[in-house]
Coordinates of N, CA and C in Angstrom, one line a residue:
L28 N 18.7 -190.7 123.7 CA 20.1 -190.7 123.3 C 20.2 -190.0 121.9
W29 N 19.3 -190.3 121.0 CA 19.4 -189.7 119.7 C 19.4 -188.2 119.6
P30 N 18.6 -187.5 120.4 CA 18.7 -186.0 120.4 C 20.1 -185.5 120.7
L31 N 20.7 -186.2 121.7 CA 22.1 -185.8 122.1 C 23.1 -186.1 121.0
I32 N 22.9 -187.3 120.3 CA 23.8 -187.6 119.2 C 23.7 -186.6 118.1
L33 N 22.4 -186.3 117.7 CA 22.2 -185.4 116.6 C 22.7 -184.0 116.9
S34 N 22.6 -183.6 118.2 CA 23.1 -182.3 118.6 C 24.6 -182.3 118.5
L35 N 25.3 -183.4 118.9 CA 26.7 -183.4 118.8 C 27.2 -183.5 117.4
L36 N 26.5 -184.2 116.5 CA 26.9 -184.2 115.1 C 26.8 -182.8 114.5
S37 N 25.7 -182.1 114.9 CA 25.6 -180.7 114.4 C 26.7 -179.9 114.9
T38 N 27.1 -180.1 116.2 CA 28.2 -179.3 116.7 C 29.5 -179.5 116.0
I39 N 29.9 -180.8 115.8 CA 31.1 -181.1 115.1 C 31.1 -180.6 113.7
F40 N 30.0 -180.6 113.0 CA 29.9 -180.1 111.7 C 30.2 -178.6 111.7
N41 N 29.6 -177.9 112.6 CA 29.8 -176.4 112.7 C 31.2 -176.1 113.0
V42 N 31.8 -176.9 113.9 CA 33.2 -176.6 114.3 C 34.1 -176.8 113.1
T43 N 33.9 -177.8 112.3 CA 34.8 -178.2 111.2 C 34.6 -177.4 109.9
V44 N 33.4 -176.9 109.7 CA 33.1 -176.3 108.4 C 32.8 -174.8 108.6
N45 N 32.1 -174.4 109.6 CA 31.6 -173.0 109.7 C 32.0 -172.4 111.1
I46 N 33.3 -172.3 111.3 CA 33.8 -171.8 112.6 C 33.4 -170.3 112.8
V47 N 32.7 -170.0 113.8 CA 32.2 -168.7 114.1 C 33.4 -167.9 114.7
D48 N 33.5 -166.6 114.2 CA 34.6 -165.8 114.6 C 34.7 -165.6 116.1
D49 N 33.6 -165.3 116.8 CA 33.7 -165.1 118.2 C 34.0 -166.3 119.0
F50 N 33.7 -167.5 118.4 CA 34.0 -168.8 119.1 C 35.5 -169.1 118.9
S51 N 36.0 -168.8 117.7 CA 37.4 -169.1 117.4 C 38.3 -168.2 118.2
N52 N 37.9 -166.9 118.4 CA 38.8 -166.0 119.1 C 38.5 -165.9 120.6
A53 N 37.6 -166.7 121.1 CA 37.3 -166.6 122.5 C 38.4 -167.2 123.3
D54 N 38.7 -166.6 124.5 CA 39.7 -167.1 125.4 C 39.1 -168.3 126.1
S55 N 39.8 -169.4 126.0 CA 39.4 -170.6 126.7 C 40.5 -171.2 127.5
E56 N 40.2 -171.8 128.6 CA 41.3 -172.4 129.4 C 41.2 -173.9 129.2
I57 N 42.4 -174.5 128.8 CA 42.5 -175.9 128.5 C 42.7 -176.6 129.8
A58 N 41.8 -177.6 130.1 CA 41.9 -178.3 131.4 C 43.0 -179.4 131.3
I59 N 43.9 -179.3 132.2 CA 45.0 -180.3 132.2 C 44.8 -181.2 133.5
H60 N 44.7 -182.5 133.3 CA 44.4 -183.4 134.4 C 45.7 -184.0 134.8
E61 N 46.3 -183.5 135.9 CA 47.6 -184.0 136.4 C 47.5 -185.4 137.0
D62 N 46.2 -185.8 137.3 CA 46.1 -187.2 137.9 C 46.0 -188.3 136.9
A63 N 46.1 -188.0 135.6 CA 46.1 -189.0 134.6 C 47.2 -190.0 134.8
P64 N 46.9 -191.3 134.5 CA 47.9 -192.3 134.8 C 49.1 -192.1 133.9
A65 N 50.3 -192.5 134.4 CA 51.5 -192.4 133.7 C 51.6 -193.4 132.6
R66 N 52.2 -193.1 131.5 CA 52.3 -194.0 130.3 C 53.7 -194.2 129.9
E67 N 54.0 -195.3 129.4 CA 55.4 -195.6 128.9 C 55.6 -194.8 127.6
P68 N 56.7 -194.2 127.4 CA 56.9 -193.5 126.1 C 57.0 -194.5 125.0
R69 N 56.5 -194.1 123.8 CA 56.5 -195.0 122.6 C 57.6 -194.5 121.7
P70 N 58.1 -195.4 120.9 CA 59.0 -195.0 119.8 C 58.3 -194.2 118.8
A71 N 59.0 -193.2 118.3 CA 58.4 -192.3 117.3 C 58.0 -193.1 116.0
P72 N 56.8 -192.8 115.4 CA 56.4 -193.5 114.2 C 57.4 -193.1 113.1
T73 N 57.5 -194.0 112.1 CA 58.4 -193.8 111.0 C 57.7 -192.9 110.0
V74 N 58.3 -191.8 109.7 CA 57.7 -190.9 108.7 C 58.8 -190.6 107.6
P75 N 58.4 -190.3 106.4 CA 59.4 -190.2 105.3 C 60.3 -189.0 105.6
A76 N 61.6 -189.2 105.2 CA 62.5 -188.1 105.4 C 62.3 -187.0 104.4
S77 N 61.8 -187.3 103.3 CA 61.5 -186.3 102.2 C 60.1 -186.5 101.7
R78 N 59.6 -185.5 101.1 CA 58.3 -185.6 100.5 C 58.3 -185.6 99.0
P79 N 57.3 -186.1 98.3 CA 57.3 -186.1 96.9 C 57.3 -184.7 96.3
A80 N 57.6 -184.6 95.0 CA 57.6 -183.3 94.4 C 56.2 -182.6 94.4
P81 N 56.2 -181.3 94.6 CA 54.9 -180.6 94.6 C 54.1 -180.7 93.3
A82 N 52.8 -180.6 93.5 CA 51.9 -180.6 92.3 C 52.2 -179.2 91.5
D83 N 51.6 -179.2 90.3 CA 51.8 -178.0 89.5 C 51.3 -176.7 90.2
D84 N 50.2 -176.9 90.9 CA 49.7 -175.7 91.7 C 49.1 -176.2 93.0
G85 N 48.8 -175.3 93.9 CA 48.3 -175.6 95.2 C 49.4 -176.0 96.2
C86 N 49.0 -176.4 97.3 CA 50.0 -176.7 98.4 C 50.1 -178.1 98.8
F87 N 49.9 -179.0 97.8 CA 49.9 -180.5 98.1 C 50.8 -181.2 97.2
A88 N 51.3 -182.3 97.6 CA 52.0 -183.3 96.8 C 51.4 -184.6 97.1
I89 N 51.6 -185.6 96.2 CA 51.0 -186.9 96.4 C 52.0 -188.0 96.0
E90 N 51.9 -189.1 96.7 CA 52.7 -190.3 96.3 C 51.9 -191.5 96.7
D91 N 51.6 -192.3 95.7 CA 50.9 -193.6 95.8 C 49.5 -193.3 96.6
G92 N 48.9 -192.2 96.2 CA 47.6 -191.9 96.8 C 47.7 -191.2 98.2
A93 N 48.8 -191.1 98.8 CA 49.0 -190.4 100.1 C 49.3 -188.9 99.8
V94 N 48.5 -188.0 100.4 CA 48.7 -186.6 100.2 C 49.7 -186.0 101.3
Y95 N 50.4 -185.0 100.9 CA 51.3 -184.3 101.8 C 51.1 -182.8 101.6
F96 N 51.1 -182.1 102.8 CA 50.9 -180.7 102.8 C 52.2 -180.0 102.7
L97 N 52.3 -178.9 101.9 CA 53.5 -178.2 101.7 C 53.2 -176.8 102.2
A98 N 53.6 -176.6 103.5 CA 53.3 -175.3 104.2 C 53.9 -174.1 103.5
D99 N 55.0 -174.3 102.8 CA 55.7 -173.1 102.2 C 54.9 -172.6 100.9
R100 N 53.9 -173.4 100.5 CA 53.1 -173.0 99.4 C 51.7 -172.6 99.8
W101 N 51.4 -172.6 101.1 CA 50.1 -172.4 101.6 C 49.8 -170.9 101.7
D102 N 48.6 -170.5 101.5 CA 48.2 -169.1 101.5 C 47.9 -168.6 102.9
G103 N 48.0 -169.4 103.9 CA 47.8 -168.9 105.3 C 46.3 -169.0 105.8
S104 N 45.4 -169.5 105.0 CA 44.0 -169.6 105.4 C 43.9 -170.6 106.5
P105 N 43.1 -170.4 107.6 CA 43.0 -171.4 108.6 C 42.0 -172.5 108.2
I106 N 41.3 -172.3 107.2 CA 40.4 -173.4 106.7 C 40.9 -174.0 105.4
L107 N 41.1 -175.3 105.4 CA 41.7 -175.9 104.3 C 40.9 -177.1 103.8
T108 N 40.7 -177.2 102.5 CA 40.0 -178.3 101.9 C 41.0 -179.1 101.0
I109 N 41.2 -180.3 101.3 CA 42.1 -181.2 100.5 C 41.3 -181.6 99.3
P110 N 41.9 -181.4 98.1 CA 41.2 -181.8 96.9 C 41.0 -183.3 96.7
D111 N 40.1 -183.7 95.9 CA 39.8 -185.1 95.6 C 41.0 -185.7 94.9
T112 N 41.7 -184.9 94.0 CA 42.8 -185.4 93.3 C 43.9 -184.4 93.3
V113 N 45.2 -184.9 93.2 CA 46.4 -184.1 93.2 C 47.2 -184.7 92.1
D114 N 47.6 -183.9 91.1 CA 48.4 -184.4 89.9 C 47.7 -185.6 89.3
G115 N 46.4 -185.6 89.2 CA 45.7 -186.7 88.5 C 45.5 -187.9 89.4
Q116 N 46.1 -188.0 90.6 CA 45.9 -189.1 91.5 C 44.8 -188.9 92.5
S117 N 44.0 -189.9 92.7 CA 43.0 -189.8 93.7 C 43.6 -189.8 95.1
V118 N 43.2 -188.9 96.0 CA 43.7 -188.9 97.4 C 43.0 -189.9 98.2
T119 N 43.7 -191.0 98.6 CA 43.2 -192.0 99.4 C 43.8 -192.1 100.8
A120 N 44.8 -191.4 101.1 CA 45.4 -191.4 102.4 C 45.9 -190.0 102.8
I121 N 45.9 -189.7 104.1 CA 46.6 -188.6 104.6 C 48.0 -189.0 105.0
G122 N 49.0 -188.6 104.3 CA 50.3 -189.2 104.5 C 50.9 -189.0 105.9
P123 N 51.9 -189.8 106.2 CA 52.6 -189.7 107.5 C 53.1 -188.3 107.8
G124 N 52.7 -187.7 108.9 CA 53.2 -186.4 109.3 C 52.7 -185.3 108.3
C125 N 51.6 -185.5 107.6 CA 51.1 -184.6 106.6 C 51.0 -183.2 107.1
F126 N 50.3 -183.0 108.2 CA 50.0 -181.7 108.8 C 50.7 -181.5 110.1
R127 N 51.7 -182.2 110.4 CA 52.4 -182.2 111.7 C 52.8 -180.8 112.0
D128 N 52.4 -180.3 113.2 CA 52.8 -179.0 113.8 C 52.3 -177.8 113.0
C129 N 51.2 -178.0 112.2 CA 50.6 -176.9 111.5 C 49.6 -176.2 112.4
E130 N 50.1 -175.4 113.3 CA 49.4 -174.8 114.4 C 48.3 -173.8 114.0
E131 N 48.4 -173.2 112.8 CA 47.4 -172.2 112.4 C 46.1 -172.8 111.8
L132 N 46.1 -174.0 111.4 CA 45.0 -174.6 110.8 C 43.9 -174.9 111.8
T133 N 42.7 -174.4 111.6 CA 41.6 -174.7 112.5 C 40.6 -175.7 111.9
T134 N 40.5 -175.8 110.6 CA 39.5 -176.6 109.9 C 40.2 -177.3 108.7
I135 N 40.1 -178.6 108.7 CA 40.6 -179.4 107.5 C 39.5 -180.3 107.1
I136 N 39.1 -180.2 105.8 CA 38.1 -181.0 105.2 C 38.7 -182.0 104.3
L137 N 38.4 -183.3 104.6 CA 39.1 -184.4 103.9 C 38.2 -184.9 102.7
P138 N 38.9 -185.4 101.6 CA 38.1 -185.9 100.5 C 37.4 -187.2 100.8
D139 N 36.3 -187.5 100.2 CA 35.5 -188.7 100.5 C 36.3 -190.0 100.2
A140 N 37.3 -190.0 99.3 CA 37.9 -191.3 99.0 C 39.0 -191.7 100.0
V141 N 39.3 -190.9 101.0 CA 40.3 -191.2 102.0 C 39.9 -192.5 102.8
T142 N 40.8 -193.4 102.8 CA 40.6 -194.7 103.6 C 41.6 -194.8 104.7
E143 N 42.7 -194.0 104.7 CA 43.8 -194.2 105.7 C 44.2 -192.9 106.3
I144 N 44.3 -192.8 107.6 CA 45.0 -191.7 108.2 C 46.3 -192.2 108.8
C145 N 47.4 -191.8 108.2 CA 48.7 -192.3 108.5 C 49.2 -191.8 109.8
S146 N 50.3 -192.3 110.3 CA 50.9 -191.9 111.6 C 51.3 -190.4 111.6
E147 N 51.0 -189.8 112.7 CA 51.2 -188.4 113.0 C 50.6 -187.5 111.9
A148 N 49.6 -187.9 111.2 CA 49.0 -187.1 110.1 C 48.6 -185.7 110.6
F149 N 48.1 -185.6 111.8 CA 47.6 -184.3 112.3 C 48.3 -184.0 113.6
A150 N 49.4 -184.7 114.0 CA 50.0 -184.5 115.3 C 50.5 -183.0 115.4
G151 N 50.2 -182.4 116.6 CA 50.7 -181.1 116.9 C 49.9 -180.0 116.2
C152 N 48.7 -180.3 115.6 CA 47.9 -179.3 115.0 C 47.1 -178.7 116.1
S153 N 47.7 -177.8 116.8 CA 47.1 -177.2 118.1 C 45.9 -176.3 117.8
G154 N 45.7 -175.9 116.6 CA 44.5 -175.0 116.3 C 43.3 -175.8 115.9
L155 N 43.5 -177.1 115.5 CA 42.4 -177.9 115.0 C 41.3 -178.1 116.0
R156 N 40.0 -177.8 115.7 CA 39.0 -177.8 116.7 C 38.1 -179.0 116.6
G157 N 37.9 -179.6 115.4 CA 37.1 -180.7 115.2 C 37.4 -181.4 113.8
L158 N 37.0 -182.6 113.7 CA 37.3 -183.3 112.4 C 36.3 -184.4 112.2
Y159 N 35.9 -184.5 110.9 CA 34.9 -185.5 110.5 C 35.7 -186.4 109.5
L160 N 35.9 -187.7 109.8 CA 36.6 -188.6 109.0 C 35.6 -189.2 107.9
P161 N 36.1 -189.3 106.7 CA 35.2 -189.8 105.6 C 34.7 -191.2 105.9
L162 N 33.5 -191.5 105.4 CA 32.9 -192.8 105.7 C 33.7 -194.0 105.3
G163 N 34.6 -193.9 104.3 CA 35.4 -195.0 103.9 C 36.7 -195.2 104.7
T164 N 36.9 -194.4 105.7 CA 38.1 -194.5 106.5 C 38.2 -195.9 107.2
T165 N 39.3 -196.6 107.0 CA 39.4 -197.9 107.7 C 40.5 -198.0 108.7
S166 N 41.5 -197.1 108.6 CA 42.6 -197.2 109.6 C 43.1 -195.9 110.0
I167 N 43.6 -195.8 111.3 CA 44.1 -194.5 111.8 C 45.5 -194.9 112.5
G168 N 46.6 -194.2 112.0 CA 47.9 -194.6 112.4 C 48.3 -194.0 113.8
A169 N 49.5 -194.5 114.3 CA 50.0 -194.1 115.6 C 50.1 -192.6 115.7
D170 N 49.7 -192.0 116.9 CA 49.8 -190.6 117.2 C 49.2 -189.7 116.1
A171 N 48.2 -190.2 115.4 CA 47.6 -189.4 114.4 C 47.1 -188.0 114.8
F172 N 46.6 -187.9 116.0 CA 46.1 -186.7 116.5 C 46.8 -186.2 117.8
A173 N 47.9 -186.8 118.1 CA 48.6 -186.5 119.3 C 49.0 -185.0 119.4
G174 N 48.8 -184.4 120.5 CA 49.1 -183.0 120.6 C 48.2 -182.0 120.0
C175 N 47.0 -182.5 119.6 CA 46.0 -181.6 119.1 C 45.2 -181.0 120.3
I176 N 45.8 -180.0 120.9 CA 45.3 -179.6 122.2 C 44.0 -178.8 122.2
S177 N 43.6 -178.4 121.0 CA 42.3 -177.7 120.9 C 41.2 -178.6 120.3
L178 N 41.5 -179.8 119.9 CA 40.5 -180.7 119.3 C 39.4 -181.0 120.4
E179 N 38.2 -180.7 120.0 CA 37.1 -180.9 121.0 C 36.2 -182.1 120.6
A180 N 36.1 -182.4 119.3 CA 35.2 -183.5 118.9 C 35.8 -184.1 117.6
I181 N 35.6 -185.4 117.4 CA 36.0 -186.1 116.2 C 34.9 -187.1 115.9
C182 N 34.6 -187.3 114.6 CA 33.6 -188.3 114.2 C 34.3 -189.4 113.5
I183 N 34.2 -190.6 114.0 CA 34.9 -191.8 113.4 C 33.9 -192.8 112.8
P184 N 34.0 -193.1 111.5 CA 33.0 -194.0 110.9 C 33.1 -195.5 111.4
A185 N 32.1 -196.2 111.3 CA 32.0 -197.6 111.7 C 33.0 -198.5 110.9
Q186 N 33.4 -198.1 109.7 CA 34.2 -198.9 108.9 C 35.7 -199.0 109.4
V187 N 36.0 -198.1 110.3 CA 37.4 -198.1 110.9 C 37.6 -199.4 111.6
D188 N 38.6 -200.2 111.2 CA 38.9 -201.5 111.9 C 40.3 -201.5 112.6
S189 N 41.0 -200.3 112.6 CA 42.3 -200.3 113.2 C 42.6 -198.9 113.6
I190 N 42.9 -198.7 114.9 CA 43.4 -197.4 115.5 C 44.6 -197.7 116.3
A191 N 45.7 -197.2 115.8 CA 47.0 -197.5 116.5 C 47.2 -196.7 117.8
P192 N 48.1 -197.2 118.7 CA 48.3 -196.6 120.0 C 48.7 -195.1 119.8
G193 N 48.3 -194.3 120.9 CA 48.7 -192.9 121.0 C 47.9 -192.0 120.1
C194 N 46.8 -192.5 119.5 CA 46.1 -191.7 118.6 C 45.6 -190.4 119.2
F195 N 45.1 -190.4 120.5 CA 44.6 -189.2 121.2 C 45.4 -188.7 122.3
D196 N 46.7 -189.1 122.3 CA 47.6 -188.6 123.4 C 47.7 -187.0 123.4
D197 N 47.6 -186.5 124.6 CA 47.7 -185.0 124.8 C 46.7 -184.2 124.0
C198 N 45.5 -184.8 123.8 CA 44.3 -184.1 123.3 C 43.6 -183.5 124.5
A199 N 44.1 -182.4 125.0 CA 43.7 -181.9 126.3 C 42.2 -181.4 126.3
S200 N 41.7 -181.0 125.1 CA 40.3 -180.5 125.1 C 39.3 -181.4 124.5
L201 N 39.7 -182.7 124.2 CA 38.8 -183.6 123.5 C 37.7 -184.0 124.5
M202 N 36.5 -183.6 124.1 CA 35.3 -183.9 124.9 C 34.5 -185.0 124.3
Y203 N 34.4 -185.1 123.0 CA 33.5 -186.2 122.4 C 34.3 -186.9 121.3
I204 N 34.2 -188.2 121.3 CA 34.5 -189.1 120.2 C 33.2 -189.7 119.7
I205 N 32.7 -189.3 118.5 CA 31.5 -189.9 118.0 C 31.8 -191.0 117.1
Y206 N 31.5 -192.2 117.5 CA 31.8 -193.4 116.8 C 30.5 -194.0 116.2
E207 N 30.5 -194.2 114.9 CA 29.3 -194.6 114.2 C 29.0 -196.1 114.2
G208 N 29.8 -196.8 115.0 CA 29.5 -198.3 115.2 C 29.0 -198.6 116.6
S209 N 29.2 -199.8 117.0 CA 28.6 -200.3 118.2 C 29.6 -200.1 119.4
F210 N 29.0 -200.1 120.6 CA 29.8 -199.9 121.8 C 30.8 -201.1 121.9
E211 N 30.4 -202.3 121.6 CA 31.3 -203.4 121.7 C 32.5 -203.3 120.8
H212 N 32.2 -202.9 119.6 CA 33.2 -202.7 118.6 C 34.2 -201.6 119.0
W213 N 33.7 -200.6 119.5 CA 34.6 -199.5 120.0 C 35.5 -200.0 121.1
E214 N 35.0 -200.7 122.0 CA 35.9 -201.2 123.1 C 37.0 -202.1 122.6
A215 N 36.6 -202.9 121.6 CA 37.6 -203.8 121.0 C 38.6 -203.1 120.1
L216 N 38.1 -202.0 119.5 CA 38.9 -201.2 118.6 C 40.0 -200.4 119.2
Y217 N 39.7 -199.7 120.3 CA 40.7 -198.8 120.9 C 40.8 -199.0 122.4
D218 N 41.9 -199.5 122.8 CA 42.1 -199.8 124.3 C 43.3 -199.0 124.8
D219 N 43.6 -197.8 124.3 CA 44.7 -197.0 124.7 C 44.2 -195.9 125.5
F220 N 45.1 -195.0 125.9 CA 44.7 -193.9 126.8 C 43.7 -192.9 126.1
I221 N 42.7 -192.6 126.9 CA 41.7 -191.5 126.5 C 41.6 -190.6 127.8
N222 N 41.5 -189.3 127.6 CA 41.4 -188.5 128.8 C 40.2 -188.8 129.6
P223 N 40.3 -188.7 130.9 CA 39.2 -189.1 131.8 C 37.9 -188.4 131.5
F224 N 38.0 -187.2 130.9 CA 36.8 -186.4 130.7 C 36.2 -186.5 129.3
T225 N 36.8 -187.4 128.5 CA 36.4 -187.6 127.1 C 35.2 -188.6 127.1
T226 N 34.2 -188.3 126.4 CA 33.0 -189.2 126.3 C 33.0 -189.8 124.9
A227 N 33.0 -191.1 124.7 CA 32.8 -191.8 123.5 C 31.4 -192.1 123.3
I228 N 30.8 -191.6 122.2 CA 29.4 -191.9 121.9 C 29.3 -192.8 120.7
C229 N 28.6 -193.9 121.0 CA 28.5 -195.0 119.9 C 27.0 -194.9 119.4
I230 N 26.9 -194.6 118.1 CA 25.6 -194.4 117.5 C 24.8 -195.7 117.6
E231 N 25.4 -196.8 117.3 CA 24.7 -198.1 117.3 C 24.8 -198.7 118.7
G232 N 24.3 -198.0 119.7 CA 24.4 -198.5 121.1 C 24.5 -197.4 122.1
S233 N 25.1 -197.7 123.2 CA 25.2 -196.7 124.3 C 26.4 -195.9 124.2
Y234 N 26.7 -195.1 125.2 CA 27.9 -194.3 125.3 C 28.5 -194.4 126.7
Y235 N 29.8 -194.1 126.8 CA 30.4 -194.2 128.0 C 31.4 -193.0 128.2
H236 N 31.8 -192.8 129.5 CA 32.7 -191.7 129.8 C 34.1 -192.3 129.7
G237 N 35.1 -191.5 129.3 CA 36.5 -192.0 129.2 C 37.0 -192.4 130.5
T238 N 37.9 -193.4 130.4 CA 38.4 -194.0 131.7 C 39.8 -193.6 132.0
G239 N 40.4 -192.9 131.0 CA 41.8 -192.5 131.2 C 42.8 -193.7 131.2
R240 N 42.3 -194.8 130.6 CA 43.2 -196.0 130.6 C 44.3 -195.8 129.5

């Protein structure tokens, strides 16, 4: 099992940090499973109507440790690194709707101090291919990655103790969830819909194929 896990960790690192041009530009067909079970619609998460004032430079604003992306100040680069601090405040959360519908971003590197991924933080980021959550992350909000149709792999630390419903809705390309805790903890942690072809790999134990539940 360990060679498979190490290989997958290497893959997700390469996807999130060093995206190869021919891989990024390759034509790929997204598999849509029409036989997935029907789900009841959920109410939209509450996101702020307005965002805090922008920092003196860069494309971020911050409020109470939660960072927000300001697309109108972005230089257009598909690879984005969130700074450790914005306006002197440590970044500890990815704010609600922070990167919502930012379709051009393919790689987002998060600061180590992040503990919370808020609701819809990456929803609709259709170009995002992979993501490594910092080791200190403890919670992931509703629909955090919903609609990330190109997301292929995500690494979730064992410290996460809360994953809200709808986190992986409409992640049509998600092949691997690499969870750094036990199989039993993962089953208790997330009991919402996962694509039938998604495999959750638990480093402290075994792995299983998604059930589409």
